[in-house]
Amino acid sequence: NPASSFAPMKRLNVAVVSDALYPWHKGGKEVRYLHLLNHLPDHDMDVVVYSMKWWDVAPVTVYASSGSLTYRALCPRIAMYRGSRRSIFQAVVFAISTLRLLTRSFDVIEADHMPYLQLLPLRVVAWLKRVPLVITWHEVWGNDGWRSYIGRLGFAAALIERVSILLPDTIVAVSSGTAEKLVNMGANPERIHVVPNALDLDHLATTIAEPSAPEFLFIGRLIGHKYANLAIEATQILVARGLDVHLGIVGVGPEESRLRAQVAESNIGSRVTFYSTVDSQGDLWSLIRGSRVLLAPSIREGFGIVVAESLALGTPAVCAMHPNNESCKMIGSDIGSLVPPFDALSLANAAEYWLNDVSNRNDRTSAFLAKNPNLAVDAMASSYARLLRDVA
């Protein structure tokens, strides 16, 4: 019997390491891991996620037909931001805590590249355990990015980033642009694989618009390079032109108090709503479908999953055209606009254009999906599962 020559596939034990997880912390990389973690157990994998102790009651292990998903805490929850910047203390504590993996059993380590300091102890763990280290790279900052973020100490952070690129056995980049930046910084191109972020297309297709959604939305972490302040300025410009428009800001972060002060000083408080966080991805998608335009002035996105979700829902996006913003590559003139960075007036003009646009939402969705045909969650999970099994 020829079938008898095929042995059943061995379950792969995967250790996933990330200090930030959905739903406790919300952002593009957290959504990527949400999709990935929910699907890897279907590919003969037992996945254990190691993070900070975000939960009061540990999530129960989820069993799939051919695998499982378990969450474990490596250290207590520590605030990820101090002031407007990532906490060095949190990064150091989390990095040290990853050495606890020396007492665990697994076939491969898959880790998020942020906040970098944990990658060195993970490299040590991988060597001692004789397992491969796979790192997912969501975005590349480089010298200029780090210098603008932390000033004179930026050179040290840039050096850590450059050294970190040399540590993994395999790098997974979330976009071709991110992969290119990694190679330019010294990464071995033979070790880089591109596995793009994915969209839950089935659920997006059935999303019902929120009738109370504002005309404009900004969605993202409230930190400097996202430039939520420009969305506020653009709204103020259009209100001054006599347009009856409102802005919703979805996200939390160290810039929130400053942004609230900006709204108060601009005398448009009744036209701006701070949603902070929303309960679920479904609620967020309903807001996006109910809005008219996504304002996305960020200058640094390794992929731009919110932009992708907005375009898949037929809501045009206005993005800042910047070399560090990979979301620009998803924009076509029939589904969105590209504007100069740091320019509130251009952002306002593009937003007004889409308010007056008469194209069909479903046609915009079809145009986006035709331009980006490989964004299904199943495809991403299958590609990642094959990669993990190959390197293990």
Short mmCIF file of C-alpha atoms in Angstrom, two decimals:
data_model
loop_
_atom_site.label_atom_id
_atom_site.label_comp_id
_atom_site.label_asym_id
_atom_site.label_seq_id
_atom_site.Cartn_x
_atom_site.Cartn_y
_atom_site.Cartn_z
CA ASN A 1 0.00 0.00 0.00
CA PRO A 2 1.77 3.19 -1.15
CA ALA A 3 -0.05 5.26 1.52
CA SER A 4 1.74 3.35 4.26
CA SER A 5 5.02 5.01 3.29
CA PHE A 6 3.76 8.38 4.49
CA ALA A 7 4.21 8.98 8.22
CA PRO A 8 1.80 11.37 9.97
CA MET A 9 3.09 14.93 10.29
CA LYS A 10 4.80 15.59 13.61
CA ARG A 11 3.24 18.31 15.70
CA LEU A 12 5.49 21.33 15.93
CA ASN A 13 5.92 23.03 19.30
CA VAL A 14 6.21 26.77 18.70
CA ALA A 15 7.20 29.38 21.30
CA VAL A 16 5.87 32.81 20.29
CA VAL A 17 7.41 35.75 22.18
CA SER A 18 5.84 39.22 22.16
CA ASP A 19 5.51 41.79 24.93
CA ALA A 20 2.27 43.21 23.45
CA LEU A 21 -0.84 41.19 22.63
CA TYR A 22 -4.38 41.81 21.41
CA PRO A 23 -6.85 42.62 22.96
CA TRP A 24 -4.85 44.10 25.84
CA HIS A 25 -2.71 46.22 23.51
CA LYS A 26 -4.03 47.21 20.10
CA GLY A 27 -2.07 47.98 16.97
CA GLY A 28 -1.14 46.59 13.59
CA LYS A 29 1.34 44.00 14.82
CA GLU A 30 -1.06 42.85 17.54
CA VAL A 31 -3.78 42.29 14.94
CA ARG A 32 -1.31 40.32 12.80
CA TYR A 33 -0.53 38.05 15.74
CA LEU A 34 -4.24 37.73 16.52
CA HIS A 35 -4.88 36.30 13.06
CA LEU A 36 -1.76 34.17 13.07
CA LEU A 37 -2.19 32.68 16.54
CA ASN A 38 -5.79 31.72 15.89
CA HIS A 39 -4.83 29.77 12.75
CA LEU A 40 -1.46 28.13 13.43
CA PRO A 41 -2.99 25.38 15.62
CA ASP A 42 -4.87 24.20 12.53
CA HIS A 43 -1.50 23.33 10.96
CA ASP A 44 -0.38 20.62 13.42
CA MET A 45 1.17 23.09 15.82
CA ASP A 46 1.05 23.50 19.58
CA VAL A 47 1.65 27.21 20.13
CA VAL A 48 2.60 28.73 23.48
CA VAL A 49 2.59 32.53 23.60
CA TYR A 50 4.97 34.11 26.10
CA SER A 51 4.33 37.72 27.10
CA MET A 52 3.87 39.99 30.08
CA LYS A 53 1.02 39.15 32.46
CA TRP A 54 -1.65 41.23 30.75
CA TRP A 55 -4.53 39.23 32.18
CA ASP A 56 -6.07 38.89 35.64
CA VAL A 57 -7.26 35.38 34.80
CA ALA A 58 -5.06 33.45 32.39
CA PRO A 59 -6.74 32.67 29.06
CA VAL A 60 -7.73 29.03 28.76
CA THR A 61 -5.89 26.81 26.33
CA VAL A 62 -7.68 26.60 23.00
CA TYR A 63 -7.62 23.22 21.28
CA ALA A 64 -7.98 22.89 17.53
CA SER A 65 -8.34 19.69 15.53
CA SER A 66 -4.58 19.32 15.17
CA GLY A 67 -2.99 21.72 17.66
CA SER A 68 -3.45 24.09 20.57
CA LEU A 69 -2.90 27.68 21.70
CA THR A 70 -1.75 28.54 25.23
CA TYR A 71 -0.74 31.82 26.89
CA ARG A 72 1.99 32.08 29.52
CA ALA A 73 3.39 35.09 31.40
CA LEU A 74 7.16 35.59 31.60
CA CYS A 75 7.01 38.67 33.85
CA PRO A 76 4.47 41.01 35.45
CA ARG A 77 2.78 43.63 33.31
CA ILE A 78 4.90 46.78 33.13
CA ALA A 79 3.86 50.05 31.50
CA MET A 80 5.22 50.09 27.95
CA TYR A 81 5.53 53.87 27.77
CA ARG A 82 7.21 56.38 29.99
CA GLY A 83 6.15 59.84 28.91
CA SER A 84 6.05 59.91 25.12
CA ARG A 85 8.56 57.09 24.58
CA ARG A 86 8.84 53.35 25.04
CA SER A 87 10.01 52.44 28.53
CA ILE A 88 13.62 51.21 28.66
CA PHE A 89 12.88 49.65 32.06
CA GLN A 90 10.06 47.59 30.57
CA ALA A 91 12.25 46.47 27.68
CA VAL A 92 15.09 45.41 30.01
CA VAL A 93 12.82 43.46 32.37
CA PHE A 94 11.06 41.70 29.53
CA ALA A 95 14.39 40.87 27.88
CA ILE A 96 15.77 39.29 31.06
CA SER A 97 12.53 37.37 31.59
CA THR A 98 12.88 35.62 28.22
CA LEU A 99 15.73 33.59 29.73
CA ARG A 100 13.00 31.60 31.50
CA LEU A 101 12.50 29.86 28.16
CA LEU A 102 15.61 27.85 28.98
CA THR A 103 13.38 25.68 31.16
CA ARG A 104 10.70 25.18 28.47
CA SER A 105 10.46 22.76 25.58
CA PHE A 106 9.82 23.78 21.96
CA ASP A 107 11.04 23.22 18.40
CA VAL A 108 11.28 26.82 17.20
CA ILE A 109 11.11 30.36 18.64
CA GLU A 110 9.06 32.97 16.79
CA ALA A 111 9.44 36.48 18.21
CA ASP A 112 8.38 40.06 17.55
CA HIS A 113 11.39 42.31 16.91
CA MET A 114 10.21 45.09 19.25
CA PRO A 115 11.60 46.28 21.63
CA TYR A 116 14.90 44.70 20.40
CA LEU A 117 16.59 44.11 23.77
CA GLN A 118 14.94 40.69 24.16
CA LEU A 119 16.49 39.43 20.92
CA LEU A 120 19.96 38.89 22.42
CA PRO A 121 18.80 36.62 25.30
CA LEU A 122 16.49 34.85 22.84
CA ARG A 123 19.52 34.23 20.61
CA VAL A 124 21.29 32.70 23.61
CA VAL A 125 18.25 30.54 24.40
CA ALA A 126 18.05 29.37 20.79
CA TRP A 127 21.73 28.42 20.75
CA LEU A 128 21.57 26.54 24.03
CA LYS A 129 18.34 24.76 23.12
CA ARG A 130 19.58 24.12 19.58
CA VAL A 131 16.43 25.47 17.96
CA PRO A 132 16.02 28.11 15.23
CA LEU A 133 15.14 31.72 16.03
CA VAL A 134 12.62 33.36 13.71
CA ILE A 135 11.99 37.10 14.11
CA THR A 136 9.09 39.02 12.57
CA TRP A 137 10.12 42.53 11.55
CA HIS A 138 7.23 44.98 11.38
CA GLU A 139 9.11 48.17 10.55
CA VAL A 140 12.64 49.54 10.21
CA TRP A 141 13.62 52.80 11.89
CA GLY A 142 17.24 53.42 10.95
CA ASN A 143 19.48 56.27 12.10
CA ASP A 144 17.13 59.10 11.15
CA GLY A 145 14.09 57.49 12.77
CA TRP A 146 15.84 56.84 16.05
CA ARG A 147 17.46 60.27 16.14
CA SER A 148 14.10 62.00 15.72
CA TYR A 149 12.60 59.73 18.41
CA ILE A 150 15.16 59.98 21.22
CA GLY A 151 17.62 62.67 20.13
CA ARG A 152 21.32 62.27 20.86
CA LEU A 153 20.92 58.69 22.07
CA GLY A 154 19.46 57.74 18.73
CA PHE A 155 22.82 56.45 17.50
CA ALA A 156 22.85 53.83 20.27
CA ALA A 157 19.32 52.65 19.46
CA ALA A 158 20.16 52.51 15.75
CA LEU A 159 23.23 50.40 16.56
CA ILE A 160 21.08 47.99 18.60
CA GLU A 161 18.65 47.72 15.70
CA ARG A 162 21.49 47.03 13.25
CA VAL A 163 23.04 44.36 15.49
CA SER A 164 19.62 42.78 16.13
CA ILE A 165 19.17 42.20 12.42
CA LEU A 166 22.14 39.80 12.53
CA LEU A 167 20.75 37.62 15.36
CA PRO A 168 17.89 35.54 13.90
CA ASP A 169 18.26 32.46 11.75
CA THR A 170 15.30 33.68 9.72
CA ILE A 171 13.64 37.10 9.40
CA VAL A 172 10.01 37.43 8.37
CA ALA A 173 9.26 40.87 6.91
CA VAL A 174 5.65 42.04 6.73
CA SER A 175 6.19 43.79 3.39
CA SER A 176 8.66 43.82 0.51
CA GLY A 177 9.61 47.39 1.39
CA THR A 178 10.50 46.36 4.93
CA ALA A 179 12.57 43.48 3.54
CA GLU A 180 14.45 45.88 1.27
CA LYS A 181 15.24 48.20 4.17
CA LEU A 182 16.54 45.25 6.21
CA VAL A 183 18.87 44.21 3.39
CA ASN A 184 20.13 47.79 3.07
CA MET A 185 20.98 47.68 6.79
CA GLY A 186 23.05 44.53 6.42
CA ALA A 187 20.63 41.61 6.73
CA ASN A 188 21.37 38.51 4.68
CA PRO A 189 18.73 38.50 1.91
CA GLU A 190 18.75 34.69 1.87
CA ARG A 191 17.44 34.70 5.43
CA ILE A 192 14.53 37.06 4.74
CA HIS A 193 11.05 35.86 3.82
CA VAL A 194 8.13 38.18 3.12
CA VAL A 195 4.82 37.12 4.67
CA PRO A 196 2.44 40.09 4.38
CA ASN A 197 -0.15 41.01 6.96
CA ALA A 198 -3.60 39.65 6.27
CA LEU A 199 -7.23 40.71 6.46
CA ASP A 200 -10.23 38.80 7.74
CA LEU A 201 -11.98 39.23 4.40
CA ASP A 202 -15.05 37.16 5.28
CA HIS A 203 -15.88 39.27 8.33
CA LEU A 204 -15.01 42.53 6.58
CA ALA A 205 -17.44 41.67 3.80
CA THR A 206 -20.32 41.26 6.26
CA THR A 207 -19.57 44.36 8.35
CA ILE A 208 -22.52 46.69 8.91
CA ALA A 209 -21.84 50.43 8.91
CA GLU A 210 -22.13 52.26 12.23
CA PRO A 211 -24.74 54.98 11.55
CA SER A 212 -23.24 57.36 14.13
CA ALA A 213 -19.71 57.15 12.69
CA PRO A 214 -18.04 60.52 12.03
CA GLU A 215 -17.11 61.60 8.54
CA PHE A 216 -13.39 61.27 9.28
CA LEU A 217 -11.45 58.71 11.29
CA PHE A 218 -7.91 58.59 12.60
CA ILE A 219 -6.91 55.14 13.90
CA GLY A 220 -3.58 54.38 15.49
CA ARG A 221 -1.38 54.57 18.54
CA LEU A 222 -1.21 58.16 19.77
CA ILE A 223 2.52 58.64 19.38
CA GLY A 224 4.56 61.26 17.56
CA HIS A 225 5.21 59.71 14.14
CA LYS A 226 1.52 58.89 13.63
CA TYR A 227 0.77 62.65 13.46
CA ALA A 228 -2.80 62.55 14.72
CA ASN A 229 -2.44 66.30 15.26
CA LEU A 230 -2.59 66.77 11.47
CA ALA A 231 -5.96 65.02 11.33
CA ILE A 232 -7.22 67.53 13.90
CA GLU A 233 -5.78 70.46 11.93
CA ALA A 234 -7.32 69.18 8.69
CA THR A 235 -10.72 68.92 10.36
CA GLN A 236 -10.36 72.45 11.70
CA ILE A 237 -9.54 73.71 8.18
CA LEU A 238 -12.65 72.12 6.71
CA VAL A 239 -14.88 73.38 9.52
CA ALA A 240 -13.55 76.87 8.82
CA ARG A 241 -14.63 76.37 5.18
CA GLY A 242 -18.17 75.79 6.40
CA LEU A 243 -18.27 71.98 6.12
CA ASP A 244 -20.30 70.07 8.67
CA VAL A 245 -17.71 67.39 9.46
CA HIS A 246 -16.60 65.44 12.51
CA LEU A 247 -13.46 63.51 13.39
CA GLY A 248 -13.16 60.33 15.42
CA ILE A 249 -9.80 59.45 16.99
CA VAL A 250 -9.39 55.77 17.86
CA GLY A 251 -6.31 54.90 19.86
CA VAL A 252 -4.42 55.49 23.07
CA GLY A 253 -0.89 56.60 23.77
CA PRO A 254 1.36 59.21 25.34
CA GLU A 255 0.22 61.99 22.98
CA GLU A 256 -3.43 61.83 24.05
CA SER A 257 -3.36 64.71 26.56
CA ARG A 258 -1.57 66.93 24.07
CA LEU A 259 -4.09 66.10 21.35
CA ARG A 260 -7.03 66.81 23.66
CA ALA A 261 -5.48 70.18 24.49
CA GLN A 262 -5.09 70.90 20.77
CA VAL A 263 -8.78 70.15 20.18
CA ALA A 264 -9.79 72.45 23.05
CA GLU A 265 -7.63 75.28 21.77
CA SER A 266 -8.98 74.84 18.23
CA ASN A 267 -12.59 75.38 19.39
CA ILE A 268 -13.78 72.24 17.58
CA GLY A 269 -14.37 70.17 20.70
CA SER A 270 -17.94 69.34 19.67
CA ARG A 271 -16.66 67.95 16.37
CA VAL A 272 -13.94 65.61 17.67
CA THR A 273 -14.60 62.36 19.53
CA PHE A 274 -11.85 60.44 21.32
CA TYR A 275 -12.94 56.80 21.25
CA SER A 276 -9.77 55.60 23.00
CA THR A 277 -10.20 51.88 22.31
CA VAL A 278 -13.17 50.01 20.85
CA ASP A 279 -14.43 46.72 22.22
CA SER A 280 -13.68 44.52 19.23
CA GLN A 281 -12.35 44.40 15.70
CA GLY A 282 -15.94 44.17 14.49
CA ASP A 283 -16.85 47.44 16.22
CA LEU A 284 -13.81 49.13 14.69
CA TRP A 285 -14.70 47.91 11.21
CA SER A 286 -18.27 49.17 11.63
CA LEU A 287 -16.89 52.63 12.43
CA ILE A 288 -14.65 52.53 9.36
CA ARG A 289 -17.46 51.41 7.06
CA GLY A 290 -19.72 54.11 8.44
CA SER A 291 -17.15 56.88 7.96
CA ARG A 292 -16.38 58.72 4.74
CA VAL A 293 -12.58 59.03 4.84
CA LEU A 294 -9.69 57.55 6.82
CA LEU A 295 -7.07 60.19 7.63
CA ALA A 296 -3.71 58.40 7.88
CA PRO A 297 -0.90 60.99 8.10
CA SER A 298 1.60 58.58 9.72
CA ILE A 299 5.10 58.68 8.22
CA ARG A 300 6.21 55.25 9.46
CA GLU A 301 4.27 52.07 8.74
CA GLY A 302 5.87 48.71 8.06
CA PHE A 303 2.64 47.59 6.37
CA GLY A 304 -0.36 49.72 7.38
CA ILE A 305 -3.06 47.23 8.31
CA VAL A 306 -5.63 49.90 9.24
CA VAL A 307 -5.25 51.44 5.80
CA ALA A 308 -5.72 48.00 4.23
CA GLU A 309 -8.84 47.34 6.32
CA SER A 310 -10.28 50.73 5.40
CA LEU A 311 -9.72 50.17 1.68
CA ALA A 312 -11.18 46.66 1.91
CA LEU A 313 -14.29 48.21 3.47
CA GLY A 314 -14.55 50.72 0.62
CA THR A 315 -13.58 53.74 2.72
CA PRO A 316 -10.95 55.84 0.93
CA ALA A 317 -7.72 56.55 2.79
CA VAL A 318 -5.54 59.65 2.65
CA CYS A 319 -1.92 58.71 3.40
CA ALA A 320 1.30 60.65 3.82
CA MET A 321 3.72 59.94 0.99
CA HIS A 322 6.93 59.10 2.86
CA PRO A 323 9.71 56.55 2.18
CA ASN A 324 9.11 54.93 5.57
CA ASN A 325 5.37 54.53 5.00
CA GLU A 326 4.67 51.20 3.30
CA SER A 327 0.91 51.79 3.33
CA CYS A 328 1.42 54.22 0.42
CA LYS A 329 1.91 51.24 -1.88
CA MET A 330 -1.69 50.14 -1.37
CA ILE A 331 -3.15 53.46 -2.53
CA GLY A 332 -4.46 53.97 -6.04
CA SER A 333 -6.14 57.12 -7.30
CA ASP A 334 -9.48 55.31 -7.44
CA ILE A 335 -9.42 54.27 -3.77
CA GLY A 336 -7.45 56.95 -1.92
CA SER A 337 -4.98 59.81 -2.04
CA LEU A 338 -1.31 60.39 -1.31
CA VAL A 339 -0.34 63.76 0.15
CA PRO A 340 2.94 65.34 1.26
CA PRO A 341 3.93 64.51 4.84
CA PHE A 342 3.44 67.03 7.67
CA ASP A 343 0.93 68.98 5.53
CA ALA A 344 -2.47 69.52 7.15
CA LEU A 345 -3.76 71.64 4.25
CA SER A 346 -3.09 68.89 1.69
CA LEU A 347 -4.69 66.38 4.05
CA ALA A 348 -7.79 68.60 4.29
CA ASN A 349 -7.99 69.13 0.53
CA ALA A 350 -7.80 65.39 -0.17
CA ALA A 351 -10.40 64.66 2.52
CA GLU A 352 -12.75 67.22 0.96
CA TYR A 353 -12.24 65.61 -2.45
CA TRP A 354 -13.40 62.24 -1.14
CA LEU A 355 -16.37 63.82 0.64
CA ASN A 356 -17.54 64.98 -2.77
CA ASP A 357 -16.66 61.77 -4.60
CA VAL A 358 -19.62 59.88 -6.05
CA SER A 359 -17.90 56.54 -6.75
CA ASN A 360 -19.47 53.38 -5.36
CA ARG A 361 -18.09 51.92 -2.13
CA ASN A 362 -18.33 48.36 -3.44
CA ASP A 363 -16.42 49.35 -6.57
CA ARG A 364 -13.63 50.78 -4.41
CA THR A 365 -13.49 47.55 -2.43
CA SER A 366 -13.26 45.49 -5.63
CA ALA A 367 -10.52 47.74 -6.98
CA PHE A 368 -8.45 47.36 -3.81
CA LEU A 369 -8.81 43.58 -3.65
CA ALA A 370 -7.90 43.27 -7.32
CA LYS A 371 -4.74 45.31 -6.67
CA ASN A 372 -3.91 43.26 -3.53
CA PRO A 373 -5.08 39.67 -4.15
CA ASN A 374 -3.01 37.87 -1.48
CA LEU A 375 -4.30 39.30 1.77
CA ALA A 376 -6.45 36.41 3.08
CA VAL A 377 -5.74 35.22 6.63
CA ASP A 378 -5.68 31.56 5.57
CA ALA A 379 -2.97 32.30 3.03
CA MET A 380 -0.82 34.11 5.58
CA ALA A 381 -1.19 31.37 8.19
CA SER A 382 -0.41 28.64 5.66
CA SER A 383 2.70 30.46 4.45
CA TYR A 384 3.89 31.04 7.99
CA ALA A 385 3.22 27.46 9.03
CA ARG A 386 5.24 26.13 6.10
CA LEU A 387 8.08 28.51 6.93
CA LEU A 388 8.20 27.53 10.61
CA ARG A 389 8.17 23.85 9.74
CA ASP A 390 10.92 24.30 7.14
CA VAL A 391 13.28 26.17 9.49
CA ALA A 392 12.58 23.73 12.33
#
